[in-house]
PDB file of C-alpha atoms in Angstrom:
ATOM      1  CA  UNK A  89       8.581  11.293   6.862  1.00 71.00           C
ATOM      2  CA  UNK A  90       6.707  12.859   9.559  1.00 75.00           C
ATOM      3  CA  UNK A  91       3.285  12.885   8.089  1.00 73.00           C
ATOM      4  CA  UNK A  92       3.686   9.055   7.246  1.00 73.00           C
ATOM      5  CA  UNK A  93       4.813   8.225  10.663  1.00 78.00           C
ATOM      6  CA  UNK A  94       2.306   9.431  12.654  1.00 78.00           C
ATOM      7  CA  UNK A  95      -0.608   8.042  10.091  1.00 83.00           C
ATOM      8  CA  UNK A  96       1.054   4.408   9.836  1.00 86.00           C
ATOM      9  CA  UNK A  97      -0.699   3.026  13.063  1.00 86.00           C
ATOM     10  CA  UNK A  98      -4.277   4.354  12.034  1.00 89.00           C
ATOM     11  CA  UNK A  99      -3.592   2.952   8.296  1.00 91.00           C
ATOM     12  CA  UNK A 100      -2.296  -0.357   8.401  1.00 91.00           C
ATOM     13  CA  UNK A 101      -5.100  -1.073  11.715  1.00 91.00           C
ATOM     14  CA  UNK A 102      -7.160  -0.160   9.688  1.00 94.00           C
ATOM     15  CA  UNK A 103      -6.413  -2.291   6.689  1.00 95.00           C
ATOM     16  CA  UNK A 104      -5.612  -5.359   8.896  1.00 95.00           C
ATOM     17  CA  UNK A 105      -9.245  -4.465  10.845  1.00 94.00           C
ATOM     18  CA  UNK A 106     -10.814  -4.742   7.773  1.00 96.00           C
ATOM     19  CA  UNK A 107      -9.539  -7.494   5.895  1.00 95.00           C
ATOM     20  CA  UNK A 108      -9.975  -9.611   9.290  1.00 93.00           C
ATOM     21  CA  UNK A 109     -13.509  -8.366   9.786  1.00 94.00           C
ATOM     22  CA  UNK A 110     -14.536  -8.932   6.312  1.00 95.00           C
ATOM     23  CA  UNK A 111     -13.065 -12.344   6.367  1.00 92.00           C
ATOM     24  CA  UNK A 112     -15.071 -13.541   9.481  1.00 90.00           C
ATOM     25  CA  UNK A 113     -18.450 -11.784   7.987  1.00 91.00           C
ATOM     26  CA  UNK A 114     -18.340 -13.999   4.779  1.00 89.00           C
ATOM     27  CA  UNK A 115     -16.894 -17.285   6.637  1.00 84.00           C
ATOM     28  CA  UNK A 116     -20.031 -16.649   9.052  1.00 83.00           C
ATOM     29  CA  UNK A 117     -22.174 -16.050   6.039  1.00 78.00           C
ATOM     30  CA  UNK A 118     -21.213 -19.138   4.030  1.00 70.00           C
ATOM     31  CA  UNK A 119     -21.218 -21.320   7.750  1.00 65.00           C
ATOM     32  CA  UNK A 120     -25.372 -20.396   7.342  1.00 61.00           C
ATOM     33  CA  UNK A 121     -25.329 -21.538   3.968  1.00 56.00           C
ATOM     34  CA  UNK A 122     -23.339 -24.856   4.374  1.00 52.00           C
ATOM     35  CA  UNK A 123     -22.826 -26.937   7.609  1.00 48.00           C
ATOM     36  CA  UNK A 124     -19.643 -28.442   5.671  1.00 46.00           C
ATOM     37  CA  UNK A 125     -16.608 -25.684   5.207  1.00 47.00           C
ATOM     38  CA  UNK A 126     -12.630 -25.723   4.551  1.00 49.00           C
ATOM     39  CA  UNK A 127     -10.484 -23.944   7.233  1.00 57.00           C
ATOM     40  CA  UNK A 128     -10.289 -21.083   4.438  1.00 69.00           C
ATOM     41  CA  UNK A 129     -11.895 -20.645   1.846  1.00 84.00           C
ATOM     42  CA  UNK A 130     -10.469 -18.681  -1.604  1.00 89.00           C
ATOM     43  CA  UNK A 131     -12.939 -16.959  -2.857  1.00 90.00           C
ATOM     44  CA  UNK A 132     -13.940 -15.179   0.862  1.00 92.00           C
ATOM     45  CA  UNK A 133      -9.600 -14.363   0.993  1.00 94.00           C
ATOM     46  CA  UNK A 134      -9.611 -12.964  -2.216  1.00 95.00           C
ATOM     47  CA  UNK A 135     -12.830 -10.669  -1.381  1.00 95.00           C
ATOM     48  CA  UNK A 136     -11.522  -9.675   1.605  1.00 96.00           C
ATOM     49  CA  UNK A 137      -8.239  -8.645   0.395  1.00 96.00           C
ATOM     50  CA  UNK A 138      -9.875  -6.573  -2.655  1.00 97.00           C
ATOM     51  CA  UNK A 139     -11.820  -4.693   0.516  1.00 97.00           C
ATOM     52  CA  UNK A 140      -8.846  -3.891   2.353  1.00 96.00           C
ATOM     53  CA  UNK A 141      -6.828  -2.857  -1.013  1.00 96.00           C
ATOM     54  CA  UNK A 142      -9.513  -0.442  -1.744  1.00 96.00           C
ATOM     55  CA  UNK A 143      -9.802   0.733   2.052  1.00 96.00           C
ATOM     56  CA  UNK A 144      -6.402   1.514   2.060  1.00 95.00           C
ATOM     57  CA  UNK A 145      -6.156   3.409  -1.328  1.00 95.00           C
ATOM     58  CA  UNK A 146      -8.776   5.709   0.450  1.00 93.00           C
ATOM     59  CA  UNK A 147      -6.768   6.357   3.603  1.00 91.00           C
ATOM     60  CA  UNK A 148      -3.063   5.920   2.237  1.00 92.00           C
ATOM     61  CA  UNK A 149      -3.207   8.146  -1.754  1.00 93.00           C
ATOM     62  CA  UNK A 150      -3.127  11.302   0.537  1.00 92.00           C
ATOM     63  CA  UNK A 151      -0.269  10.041   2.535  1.00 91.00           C
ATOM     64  CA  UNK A 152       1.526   8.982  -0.004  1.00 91.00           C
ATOM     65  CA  UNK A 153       0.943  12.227  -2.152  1.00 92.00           C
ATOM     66  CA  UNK A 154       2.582  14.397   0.666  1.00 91.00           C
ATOM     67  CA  UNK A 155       5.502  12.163   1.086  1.00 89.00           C
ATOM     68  CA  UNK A 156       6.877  11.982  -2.436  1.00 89.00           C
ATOM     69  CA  UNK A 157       5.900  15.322  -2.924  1.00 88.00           C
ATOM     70  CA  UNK A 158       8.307  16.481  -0.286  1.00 87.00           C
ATOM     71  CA  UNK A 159      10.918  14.028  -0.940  1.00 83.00           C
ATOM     72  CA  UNK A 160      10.749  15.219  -4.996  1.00 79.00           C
ATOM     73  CA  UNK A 161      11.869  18.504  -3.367  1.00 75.00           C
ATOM     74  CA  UNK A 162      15.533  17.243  -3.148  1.00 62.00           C
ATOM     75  CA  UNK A 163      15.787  16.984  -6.817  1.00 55.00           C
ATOM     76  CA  UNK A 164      16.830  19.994  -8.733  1.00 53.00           C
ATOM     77  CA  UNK A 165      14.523  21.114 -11.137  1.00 51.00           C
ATOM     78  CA  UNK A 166      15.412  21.018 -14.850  1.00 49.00           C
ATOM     79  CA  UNK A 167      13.563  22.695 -17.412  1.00 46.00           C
ATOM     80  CA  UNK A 168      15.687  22.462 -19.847  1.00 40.00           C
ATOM     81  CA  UNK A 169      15.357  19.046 -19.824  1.00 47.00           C
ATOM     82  CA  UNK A 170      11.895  18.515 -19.700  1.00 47.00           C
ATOM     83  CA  UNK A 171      10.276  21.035 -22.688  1.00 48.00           C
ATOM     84  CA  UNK A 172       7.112  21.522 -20.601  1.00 45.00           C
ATOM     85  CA  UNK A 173       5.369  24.259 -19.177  1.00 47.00           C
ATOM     86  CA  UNK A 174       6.337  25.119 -15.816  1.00 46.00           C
ATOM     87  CA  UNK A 175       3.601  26.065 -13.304  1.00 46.00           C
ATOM     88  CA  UNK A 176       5.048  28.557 -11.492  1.00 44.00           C
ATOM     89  CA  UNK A 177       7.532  31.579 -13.023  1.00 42.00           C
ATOM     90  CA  UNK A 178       9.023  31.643 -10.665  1.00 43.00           C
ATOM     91  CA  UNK A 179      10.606  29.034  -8.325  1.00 46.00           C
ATOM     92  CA  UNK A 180      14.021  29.905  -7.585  1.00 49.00           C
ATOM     93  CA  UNK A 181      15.849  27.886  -5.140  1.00 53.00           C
ATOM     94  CA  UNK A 182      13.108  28.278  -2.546  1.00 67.00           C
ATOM     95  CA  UNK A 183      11.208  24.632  -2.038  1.00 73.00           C
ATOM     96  CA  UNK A 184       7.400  24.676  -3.075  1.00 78.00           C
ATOM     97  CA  UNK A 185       6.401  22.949   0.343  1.00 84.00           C
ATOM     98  CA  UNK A 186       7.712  24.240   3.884  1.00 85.00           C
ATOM     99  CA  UNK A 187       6.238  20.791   5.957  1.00 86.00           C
ATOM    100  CA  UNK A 188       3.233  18.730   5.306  1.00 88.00           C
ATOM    101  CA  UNK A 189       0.833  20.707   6.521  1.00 90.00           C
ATOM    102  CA  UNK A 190       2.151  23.293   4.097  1.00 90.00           C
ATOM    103  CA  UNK A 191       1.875  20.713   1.418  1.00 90.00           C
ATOM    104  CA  UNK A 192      -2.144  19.702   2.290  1.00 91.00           C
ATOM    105  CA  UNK A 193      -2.939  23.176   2.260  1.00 93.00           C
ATOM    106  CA  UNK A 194      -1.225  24.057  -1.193  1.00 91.00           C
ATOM    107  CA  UNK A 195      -2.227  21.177  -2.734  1.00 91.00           C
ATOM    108  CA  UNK A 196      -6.120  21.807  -1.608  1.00 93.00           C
ATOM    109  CA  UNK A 197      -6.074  25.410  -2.666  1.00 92.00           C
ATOM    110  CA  UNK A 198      -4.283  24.753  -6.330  1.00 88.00           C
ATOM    111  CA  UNK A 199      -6.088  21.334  -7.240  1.00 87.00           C
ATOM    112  CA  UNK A 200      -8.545  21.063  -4.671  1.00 90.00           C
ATOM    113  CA  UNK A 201      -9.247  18.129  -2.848  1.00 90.00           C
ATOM    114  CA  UNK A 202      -9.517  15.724  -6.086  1.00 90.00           C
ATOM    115  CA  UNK A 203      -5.664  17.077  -5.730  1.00 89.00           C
ATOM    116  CA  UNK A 204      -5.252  15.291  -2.762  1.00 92.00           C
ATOM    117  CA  UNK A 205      -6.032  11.965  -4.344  1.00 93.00           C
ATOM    118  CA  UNK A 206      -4.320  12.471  -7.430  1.00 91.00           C
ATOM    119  CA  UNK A 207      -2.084   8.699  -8.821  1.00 91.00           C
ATOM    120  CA  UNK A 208      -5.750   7.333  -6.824  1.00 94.00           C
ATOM    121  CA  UNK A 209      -6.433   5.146 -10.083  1.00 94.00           C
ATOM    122  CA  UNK A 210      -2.840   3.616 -10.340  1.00 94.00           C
ATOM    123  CA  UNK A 211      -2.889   3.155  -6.516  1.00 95.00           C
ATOM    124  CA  UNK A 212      -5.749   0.870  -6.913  1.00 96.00           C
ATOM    125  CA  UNK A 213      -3.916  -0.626  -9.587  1.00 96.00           C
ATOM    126  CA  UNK A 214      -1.502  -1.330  -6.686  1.00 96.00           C
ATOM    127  CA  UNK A 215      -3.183  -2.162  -4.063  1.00 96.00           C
ATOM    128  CA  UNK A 216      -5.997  -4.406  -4.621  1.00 96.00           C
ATOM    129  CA  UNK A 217      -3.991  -7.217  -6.568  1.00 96.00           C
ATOM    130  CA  UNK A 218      -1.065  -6.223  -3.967  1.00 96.00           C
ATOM    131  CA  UNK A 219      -3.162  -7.076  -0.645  1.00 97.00           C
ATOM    132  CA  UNK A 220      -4.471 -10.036  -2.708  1.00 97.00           C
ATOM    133  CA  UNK A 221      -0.828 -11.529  -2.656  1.00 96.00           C
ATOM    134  CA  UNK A 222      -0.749 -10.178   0.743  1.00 97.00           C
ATOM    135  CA  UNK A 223      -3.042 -11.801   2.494  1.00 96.00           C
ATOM    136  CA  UNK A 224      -3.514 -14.977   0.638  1.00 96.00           C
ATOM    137  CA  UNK A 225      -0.410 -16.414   0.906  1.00 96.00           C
ATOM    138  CA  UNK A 226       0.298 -15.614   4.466  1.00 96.00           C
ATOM    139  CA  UNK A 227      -2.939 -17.481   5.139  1.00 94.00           C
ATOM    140  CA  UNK A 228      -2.039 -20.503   3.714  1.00 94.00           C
ATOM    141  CA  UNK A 229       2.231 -20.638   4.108  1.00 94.00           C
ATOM    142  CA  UNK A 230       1.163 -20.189   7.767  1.00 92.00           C
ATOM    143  CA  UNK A 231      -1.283 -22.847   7.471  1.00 89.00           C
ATOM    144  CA  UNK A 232       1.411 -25.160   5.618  1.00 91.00           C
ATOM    145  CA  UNK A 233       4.264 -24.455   8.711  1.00 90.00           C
ATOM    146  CA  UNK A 234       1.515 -24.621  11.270  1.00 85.00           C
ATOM    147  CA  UNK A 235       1.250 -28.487  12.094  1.00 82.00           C
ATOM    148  CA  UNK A 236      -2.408 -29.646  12.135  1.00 77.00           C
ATOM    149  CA  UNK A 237      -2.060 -30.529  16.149  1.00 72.00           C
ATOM    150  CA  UNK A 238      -1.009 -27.178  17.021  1.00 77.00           C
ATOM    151  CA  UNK A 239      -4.422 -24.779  17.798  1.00 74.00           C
ATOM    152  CA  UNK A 240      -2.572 -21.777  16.452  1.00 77.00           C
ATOM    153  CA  UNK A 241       0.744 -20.437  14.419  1.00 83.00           C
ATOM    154  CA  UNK A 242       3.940 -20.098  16.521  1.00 88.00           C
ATOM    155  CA  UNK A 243       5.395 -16.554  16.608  1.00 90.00           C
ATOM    156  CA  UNK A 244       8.270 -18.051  14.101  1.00 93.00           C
ATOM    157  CA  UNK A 245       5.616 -19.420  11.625  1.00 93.00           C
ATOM    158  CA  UNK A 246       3.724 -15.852  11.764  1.00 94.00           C
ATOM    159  CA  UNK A 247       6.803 -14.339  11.260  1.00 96.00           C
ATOM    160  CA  UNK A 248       7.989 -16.507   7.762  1.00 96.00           C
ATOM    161  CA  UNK A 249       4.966 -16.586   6.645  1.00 96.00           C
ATOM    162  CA  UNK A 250       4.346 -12.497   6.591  1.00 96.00           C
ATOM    163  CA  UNK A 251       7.794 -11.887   5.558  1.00 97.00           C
ATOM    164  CA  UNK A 252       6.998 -14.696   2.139  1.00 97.00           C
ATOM    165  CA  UNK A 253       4.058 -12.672   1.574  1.00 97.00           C
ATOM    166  CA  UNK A 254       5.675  -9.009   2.143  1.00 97.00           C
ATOM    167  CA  UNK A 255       7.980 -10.089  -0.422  1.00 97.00           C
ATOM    168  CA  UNK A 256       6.054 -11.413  -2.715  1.00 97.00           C
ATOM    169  CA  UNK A 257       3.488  -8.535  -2.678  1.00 97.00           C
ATOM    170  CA  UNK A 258       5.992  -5.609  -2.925  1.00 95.00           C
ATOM    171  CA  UNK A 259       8.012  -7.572  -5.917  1.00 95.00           C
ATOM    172  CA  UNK A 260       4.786  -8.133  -7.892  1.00 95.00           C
ATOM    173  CA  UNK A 261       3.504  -4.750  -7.457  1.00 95.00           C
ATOM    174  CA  UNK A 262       6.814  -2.685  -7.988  1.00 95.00           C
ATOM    175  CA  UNK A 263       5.591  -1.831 -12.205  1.00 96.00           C
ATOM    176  CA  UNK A 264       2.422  -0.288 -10.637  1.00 95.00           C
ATOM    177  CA  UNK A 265       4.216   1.467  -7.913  1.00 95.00           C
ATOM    178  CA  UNK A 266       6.797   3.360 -10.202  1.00 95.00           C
ATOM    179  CA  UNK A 267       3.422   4.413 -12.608  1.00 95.00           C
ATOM    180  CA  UNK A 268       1.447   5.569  -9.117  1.00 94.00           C
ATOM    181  CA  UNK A 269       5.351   7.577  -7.458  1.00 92.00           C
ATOM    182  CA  UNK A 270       5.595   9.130 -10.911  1.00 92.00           C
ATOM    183  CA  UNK A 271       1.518  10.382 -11.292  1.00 92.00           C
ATOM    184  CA  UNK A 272       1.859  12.000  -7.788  1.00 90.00           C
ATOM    185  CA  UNK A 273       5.233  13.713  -8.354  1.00 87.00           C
ATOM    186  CA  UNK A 274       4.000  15.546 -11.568  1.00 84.00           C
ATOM    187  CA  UNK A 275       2.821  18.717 -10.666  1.00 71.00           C
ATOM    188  CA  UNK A 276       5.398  19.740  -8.027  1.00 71.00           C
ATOM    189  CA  UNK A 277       6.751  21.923 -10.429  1.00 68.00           C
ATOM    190  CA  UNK A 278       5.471  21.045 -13.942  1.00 73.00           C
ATOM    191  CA  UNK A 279       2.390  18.657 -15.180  1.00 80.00           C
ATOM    192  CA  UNK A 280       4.121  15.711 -17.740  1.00 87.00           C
ATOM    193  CA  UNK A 281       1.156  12.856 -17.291  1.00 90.00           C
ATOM    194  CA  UNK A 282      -2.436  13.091 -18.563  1.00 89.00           C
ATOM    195  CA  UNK A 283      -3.130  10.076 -16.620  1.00 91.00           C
ATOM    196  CA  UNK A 284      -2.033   6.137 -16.389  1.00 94.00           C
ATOM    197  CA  UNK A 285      -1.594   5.217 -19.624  1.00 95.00           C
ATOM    198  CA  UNK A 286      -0.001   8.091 -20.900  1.00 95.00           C
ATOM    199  CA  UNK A 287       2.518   7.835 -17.736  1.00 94.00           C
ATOM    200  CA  UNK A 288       2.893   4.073 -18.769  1.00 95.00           C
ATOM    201  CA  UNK A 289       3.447   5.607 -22.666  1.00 95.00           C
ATOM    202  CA  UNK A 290       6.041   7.820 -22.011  1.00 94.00           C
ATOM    203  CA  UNK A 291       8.051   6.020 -19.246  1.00 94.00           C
ATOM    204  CA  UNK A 292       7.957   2.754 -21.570  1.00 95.00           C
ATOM    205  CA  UNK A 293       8.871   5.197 -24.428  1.00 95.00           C
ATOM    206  CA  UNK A 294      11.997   7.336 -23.031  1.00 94.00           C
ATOM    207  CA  UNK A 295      13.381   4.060 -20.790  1.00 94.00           C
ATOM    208  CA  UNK A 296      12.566   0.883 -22.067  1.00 94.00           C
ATOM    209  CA  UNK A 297      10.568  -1.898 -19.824  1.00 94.00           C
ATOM    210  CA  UNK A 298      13.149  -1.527 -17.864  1.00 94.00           C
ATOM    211  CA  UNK A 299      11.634   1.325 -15.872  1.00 95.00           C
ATOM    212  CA  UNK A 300       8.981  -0.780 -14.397  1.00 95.00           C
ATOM    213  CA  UNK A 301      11.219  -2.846 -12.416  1.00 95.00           C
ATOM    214  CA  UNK A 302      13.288  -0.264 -11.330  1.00 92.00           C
ATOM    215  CA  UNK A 303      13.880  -1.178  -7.307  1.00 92.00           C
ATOM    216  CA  UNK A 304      12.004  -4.260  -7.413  1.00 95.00           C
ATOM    217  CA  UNK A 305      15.171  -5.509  -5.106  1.00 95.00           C
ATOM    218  CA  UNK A 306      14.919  -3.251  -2.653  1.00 95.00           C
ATOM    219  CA  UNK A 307      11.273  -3.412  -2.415  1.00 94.00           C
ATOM    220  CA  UNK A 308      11.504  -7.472  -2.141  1.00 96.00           C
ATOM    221  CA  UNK A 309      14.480  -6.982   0.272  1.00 95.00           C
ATOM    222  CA  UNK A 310      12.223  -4.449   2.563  1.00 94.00           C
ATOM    223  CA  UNK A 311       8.732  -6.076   1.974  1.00 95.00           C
ATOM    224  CA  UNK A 312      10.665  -9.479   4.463  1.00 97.00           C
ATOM    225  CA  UNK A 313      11.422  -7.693   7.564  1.00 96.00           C
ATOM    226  CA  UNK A 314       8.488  -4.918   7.236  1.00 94.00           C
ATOM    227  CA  UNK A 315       6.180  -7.375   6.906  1.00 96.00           C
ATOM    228  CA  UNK A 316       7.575 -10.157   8.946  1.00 96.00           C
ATOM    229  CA  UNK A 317       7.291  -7.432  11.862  1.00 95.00           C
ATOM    230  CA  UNK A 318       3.818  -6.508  11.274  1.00 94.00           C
ATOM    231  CA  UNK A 319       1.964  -9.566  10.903  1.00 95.00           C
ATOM    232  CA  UNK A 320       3.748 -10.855  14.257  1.00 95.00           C
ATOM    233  CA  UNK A 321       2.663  -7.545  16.019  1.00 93.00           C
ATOM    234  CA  UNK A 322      -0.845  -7.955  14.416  1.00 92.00           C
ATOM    235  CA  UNK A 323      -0.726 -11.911  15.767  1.00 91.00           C
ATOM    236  CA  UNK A 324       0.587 -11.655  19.387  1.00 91.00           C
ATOM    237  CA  UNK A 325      -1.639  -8.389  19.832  1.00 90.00           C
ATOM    238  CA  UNK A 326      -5.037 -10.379  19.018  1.00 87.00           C
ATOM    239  CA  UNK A 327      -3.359 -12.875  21.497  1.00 86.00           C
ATOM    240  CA  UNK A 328      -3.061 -10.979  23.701  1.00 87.00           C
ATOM    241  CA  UNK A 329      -6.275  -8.825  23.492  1.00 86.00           C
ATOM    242  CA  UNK A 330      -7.918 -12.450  23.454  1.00 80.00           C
ATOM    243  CA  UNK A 331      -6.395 -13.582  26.835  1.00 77.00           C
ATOM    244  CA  UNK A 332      -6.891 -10.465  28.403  1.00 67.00           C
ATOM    245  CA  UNK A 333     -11.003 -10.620  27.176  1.00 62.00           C
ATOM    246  CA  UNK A 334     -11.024 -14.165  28.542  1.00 63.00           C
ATOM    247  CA  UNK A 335      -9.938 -13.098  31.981  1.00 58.00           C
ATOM    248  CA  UNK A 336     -11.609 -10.582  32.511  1.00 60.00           C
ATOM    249  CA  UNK A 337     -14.652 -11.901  31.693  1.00 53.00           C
ATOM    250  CA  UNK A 338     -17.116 -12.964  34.021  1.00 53.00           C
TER     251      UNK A 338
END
């Protein structure tokens, strides 16, 4: 969990940079265009969500790559089971990766760099309808709890409104997470998937429908307090960062 940890900041201020910045461009854009605008408008949401989705496929595939590769490591590996063609002869007990640096560095020399962004198809699959039901609803349940006098959401309305949305985005994207986990584990040790469909094939095949909803639970259960947290951090930092600009200002 190291690598992920000390890349979560950069990634999701990124993400949140980006879908805010995007947002304001096309809200500024269509203010030119028409002197009569909603508070929010769909169609610039859903545009800026699809932005940040793909934004953060580019800076979170290689993350997640090194992560489940390392965390596949504390399975035992079966050939028996599998009746595939094992990269390596031999593997022995000893683990393929010794740290994540390790991992980068093996993955880049044996697949190259394309290795690094391998699942990148089935992450997009993820992530751009997933930040879609990310963003969009905790624009408008926060402006449904915010009362129309108030000039901005309370910390408490921030913080239902992100953890509705985390939920609601991690629940509806669980089927496309299991395809994306399962494309970036193959090749640890042996290469099962020629690509999304065939992953989506053989999973379907061997374990019913079933498979695609396999910890949609947890990942509701997790996406309420993950999110809750993060949208209230992102809100009472631009708060802050606001009042702090405003006094210092000449």
């Amino acid at each position: 969990m190291s690598f992920p940890l000390a890349s979560i900041a950069v990634y999701n201020s990124v993400v949140f940079g980006v879908f805010s910045n995007t947002q304001r461009f096309l809200s500024q854009h269509h203010a030119r265009e028409s002197e009569a605008r909603g508070s929010h408008s769909l169609s610039d949401l859903l545009l800026a969500s699809m932005v940040a989705g793909v934004v953060s496929v580019g800076l979170g595939a290689p993350v997640d790559l090194i992560k489940i590769r390392l965390q596949m490591q504390t399975q035992p590996f079966q050939e028996g089971n599998l009746g595939l063609k094992p990269r390596t002869v031999a593997l022995g007990v000893q683990p393929v990766y010794q740290g994540p640096v390790h991992c980068i560095a093996t993955i880049v020399r044996t697949e190259g760099l394309a290795g690094m962004y391998r699942g990148v198809g089935a992450m997009l699959l993820r992530d751009v309808p997933g930040y879609c039901l990310y963003f969009i609803p905790y624009v408008f349940l926060n402006d449904w709890i915010t009362p129309e006098a108030c000039t901005g959401p309370s910390p408490c309305a921030v913080w239902l409104a992100g953890g509705l949305a985390g939920a609601i985005s991690w629940g509806t994207a669980t089927p496309m997470d299991v395809v994306k986990s399962r494309l970036q584990a193959d090749g640890v040790y042996l290469n099962k998937y020629k690509g999304i469909l065939d992953c989506i094939s053989q999973s379907y095949r061997k374990e019913g429908l079933k498979v695609f909803f396999r910890g949609i639970t947890v990942n509701t259960v997790r996406g309420f307090p993950m999110s809750a947290a993060m949208f209230l951090g992102y809100e009472l930092s631009l708060q802050a960062l606001r009042r702090d600009h405003t006094v210092t200002s000449p």
